[in-house]
Amino acid sequence: MLGATNEPNFNELVQLHPLTIAIPPQVQIELRERGPAPTCDDDVRVATRFRCKGPAILEWSKSPLGLPIQFPTTQVVVRNLSRTGFSLLADRQWYPEQIAQIYLLTAIVTAKVVRARRLGSRCYDIGFRIVSFRKLEPATGE
């Protein structure tokens, strides 16, 4: 989607896929926070999570056998990230083992769903583990 000269850039993708998430008030408050996120007592992590709020484009790539689901490309919100994965807010339920391409302003990430939970109507917290990461070259002003 991104990268070729005839393909849209990140800002054009954001315009093509408007945000359709209904973010609950308590999550809106949480999205204002920045920096390292605290962990729970039973939370075992290999990398620190950092809270953030940023746009991304989520494109379905593949579902596991037995789950014949395809999703439309949609705009999402990056909730937090770490070296190994991140959490996105999406407008629909995703399922473990689904694969997606996530387009960020500076990179394209292939990731696998590892967890998902409903936060409200049209708002799901989807946890992804990074499978591959490709940094995009900055656009030149030619």
PDB file of C-alpha atoms in Angstrom, residues 35-126:
ATOM      1  CA  GLY A  35       5.416   7.614  29.082  1.00  0.00           C
ATOM      2  CA  PRO A  36       6.045   4.166  30.589  1.00  0.00           C
ATOM      3  CA  ALA A  37       2.903   2.253  31.541  1.00  0.00           C
ATOM      4  CA  PRO A  38       2.755   0.516  34.913  1.00  0.00           C
ATOM      5  CA  THR A  39       2.361  -3.254  34.989  1.00  0.00           C
ATOM      6  CA  CYS A  40      -0.036  -5.366  37.046  1.00  0.00           C
ATOM      7  CA  ASP A  41       1.174  -7.879  39.633  1.00  0.00           C
ATOM      8  CA  ASP A  42       0.484 -10.843  37.332  1.00  0.00           C
ATOM      9  CA  ASP A  43       1.737  -9.082  34.192  1.00  0.00           C
ATOM     10  CA  VAL A  44       4.866 -10.755  32.806  1.00  0.00           C
ATOM     11  CA  ARG A  45       6.523  -8.558  30.191  1.00  0.00           C
ATOM     12  CA  VAL A  46       9.852  -8.692  28.406  1.00  0.00           C
ATOM     13  CA  ALA A  47       9.756  -5.016  27.368  1.00  0.00           C
ATOM     14  CA  THR A  48       8.349  -1.834  28.893  1.00  0.00           C
ATOM     15  CA  ARG A  49       5.136  -0.488  27.366  1.00  0.00           C
ATOM     16  CA  PHE A  50       4.969   3.210  26.512  1.00  0.00           C
ATOM     17  CA  ARG A  51       1.609   4.963  26.419  1.00  0.00           C
ATOM     18  CA  CYS A  52       0.906   7.021  23.328  1.00  0.00           C
ATOM     19  CA  LYS A  53      -1.893   8.101  21.033  1.00  0.00           C
ATOM     20  CA  GLY A  54      -1.327   8.106  17.316  1.00  0.00           C
ATOM     21  CA  PRO A  55      -3.094   7.211  14.098  1.00  0.00           C
ATOM     22  CA  ALA A  56      -2.378   4.032  12.173  1.00  0.00           C
ATOM     23  CA  ILE A  57      -3.999   2.157   9.315  1.00  0.00           C
ATOM     24  CA  LEU A  58      -4.905  -1.477   9.976  1.00  0.00           C
ATOM     25  CA  GLU A  59      -5.133  -3.768   6.942  1.00  0.00           C
ATOM     26  CA  TRP A  60      -6.241  -7.402   7.277  1.00  0.00           C
ATOM     27  CA  SER A  61      -3.779  -9.888   5.736  1.00  0.00           C
ATOM     28  CA  LYS A  62      -4.673 -13.394   6.867  1.00  0.00           C
ATOM     29  CA  SER A  63      -6.875 -15.349   9.258  1.00  0.00           C
ATOM     30  CA  PRO A  64      -6.099 -18.820  10.620  1.00  0.00           C
ATOM     31  CA  LEU A  65      -7.801 -21.860   9.137  1.00  0.00           C
ATOM     32  CA  GLY A  66     -11.280 -22.248  10.573  1.00  0.00           C
ATOM     33  CA  LEU A  67     -11.758 -18.491  10.871  1.00  0.00           C
ATOM     34  CA  PRO A  68     -12.755 -17.380   7.355  1.00  0.00           C
ATOM     35  CA  ILE A  69     -12.970 -13.677   8.232  1.00  0.00           C
ATOM     36  CA  GLN A  70     -11.762 -10.720   6.187  1.00  0.00           C
ATOM     37  CA  PHE A  71     -11.885  -7.184   7.511  1.00  0.00           C
ATOM     38  CA  PRO A  72     -11.932  -3.886   5.647  1.00  0.00           C
ATOM     39  CA  THR A  73      -8.953  -1.573   5.983  1.00  0.00           C
ATOM     40  CA  THR A  74      -9.608   0.897   8.781  1.00  0.00           C
ATOM     41  CA  GLN A  75      -8.002   3.687  10.764  1.00  0.00           C
ATOM     42  CA  VAL A  76      -7.038   2.773  14.342  1.00  0.00           C
ATOM     43  CA  VAL A  77      -5.414   4.439  17.354  1.00  0.00           C
ATOM     44  CA  VAL A  78      -2.086   3.230  18.755  1.00  0.00           C
ATOM     45  CA  ARG A  79      -2.694   2.944  22.513  1.00  0.00           C
ATOM     46  CA  ASN A  80       0.741   1.782  23.679  1.00  0.00           C
ATOM     47  CA  LEU A  81       3.835   0.140  22.259  1.00  0.00           C
ATOM     48  CA  SER A  82       6.946  -1.773  23.241  1.00  0.00           C
ATOM     49  CA  ARG A  83       9.912  -3.433  21.520  1.00  0.00           C
ATOM     50  CA  THR A  84       7.899  -6.595  20.843  1.00  0.00           C
ATOM     51  CA  GLY A  85       4.358  -5.395  20.179  1.00  0.00           C
ATOM     52  CA  PHE A  86       1.670  -2.828  20.690  1.00  0.00           C
ATOM     53  CA  SER A  87      -1.952  -2.252  21.504  1.00  0.00           C
ATOM     54  CA  LEU A  88      -4.401  -0.666  19.087  1.00  0.00           C
ATOM     55  CA  LEU A  89      -7.941   0.594  19.506  1.00  0.00           C
ATOM     56  CA  ALA A  90     -10.087  -0.689  16.639  1.00  0.00           C
ATOM     57  CA  ASP A  91     -13.770  -0.474  15.739  1.00  0.00           C
ATOM     58  CA  ARG A  92     -14.249  -4.266  15.496  1.00  0.00           C
ATOM     59  CA  GLN A  93     -13.250  -7.488  17.210  1.00  0.00           C
ATOM     60  CA  TRP A  94     -10.099  -9.164  15.920  1.00  0.00           C
ATOM     61  CA  TYR A  95      -9.116 -12.709  16.870  1.00  0.00           C
ATOM     62  CA  PRO A  96      -5.872 -14.351  18.012  1.00  0.00           C
ATOM     63  CA  GLU A  97      -3.602 -15.565  15.223  1.00  0.00           C
ATOM     64  CA  GLN A  98      -4.985 -13.112  12.631  1.00  0.00           C
ATOM     65  CA  ILE A  99      -2.246 -11.313  10.717  1.00  0.00           C
ATOM     66  CA  ALA A 100      -2.371  -7.634   9.765  1.00  0.00           C
ATOM     67  CA  GLN A 101      -0.306  -4.942   8.114  1.00  0.00           C
ATOM     68  CA  ILE A 102      -0.165  -1.803  10.241  1.00  0.00           C
ATOM     69  CA  TYR A 103       0.819   1.377   8.458  1.00  0.00           C
ATOM     70  CA  LEU A 104       2.405   4.023  10.656  1.00  0.00           C
ATOM     71  CA  LEU A 105       3.758   7.408   9.666  1.00  0.00           C
ATOM     72  CA  THR A 106       7.340   6.079   9.742  1.00  0.00           C
ATOM     73  CA  ALA A 107       7.020   2.313   9.285  1.00  0.00           C
ATOM     74  CA  ILE A 108       5.038  -0.656   8.035  1.00  0.00           C
ATOM     75  CA  VAL A 109       4.592  -3.477  10.533  1.00  0.00           C
ATOM     76  CA  THR A 110       3.361  -7.018   9.999  1.00  0.00           C
ATOM     77  CA  ALA A 111       1.856  -8.233  13.265  1.00  0.00           C
ATOM     78  CA  LYS A 112      -0.098 -11.127  14.749  1.00  0.00           C
ATOM     79  CA  VAL A 113      -3.054 -10.693  17.104  1.00  0.00           C
ATOM     80  CA  VAL A 114      -2.251 -12.127  20.538  1.00  0.00           C
ATOM     81  CA  ARG A 115      -5.209 -10.776  22.534  1.00  0.00           C
ATOM     82  CA  ALA A 116      -8.396  -8.784  22.107  1.00  0.00           C
ATOM     83  CA  ARG A 117     -11.003  -7.368  24.436  1.00  0.00           C
ATOM     84  CA  ARG A 118     -14.086  -5.205  24.122  1.00  0.00           C
ATOM     85  CA  LEU A 119     -13.916  -1.786  25.779  1.00  0.00           C
ATOM     86  CA  GLY A 120     -17.239  -0.454  24.520  1.00  0.00           C
ATOM     87  CA  SER A 121     -19.538  -0.218  21.557  1.00  0.00           C
ATOM     88  CA  ARG A 122     -17.296  -0.068  18.443  1.00  0.00           C
ATOM     89  CA  CYS A 123     -14.136  -0.010  20.596  1.00  0.00           C
ATOM     90  CA  TYR A 124     -11.815  -3.001  21.001  1.00  0.00           C
ATOM     91  CA  ASP A 125      -8.327  -3.164  22.473  1.00  0.00           C
ATOM     92  CA  ILE A 126      -6.301  -5.427  20.187  1.00  0.00           C
TER      93      ILE A 126
END
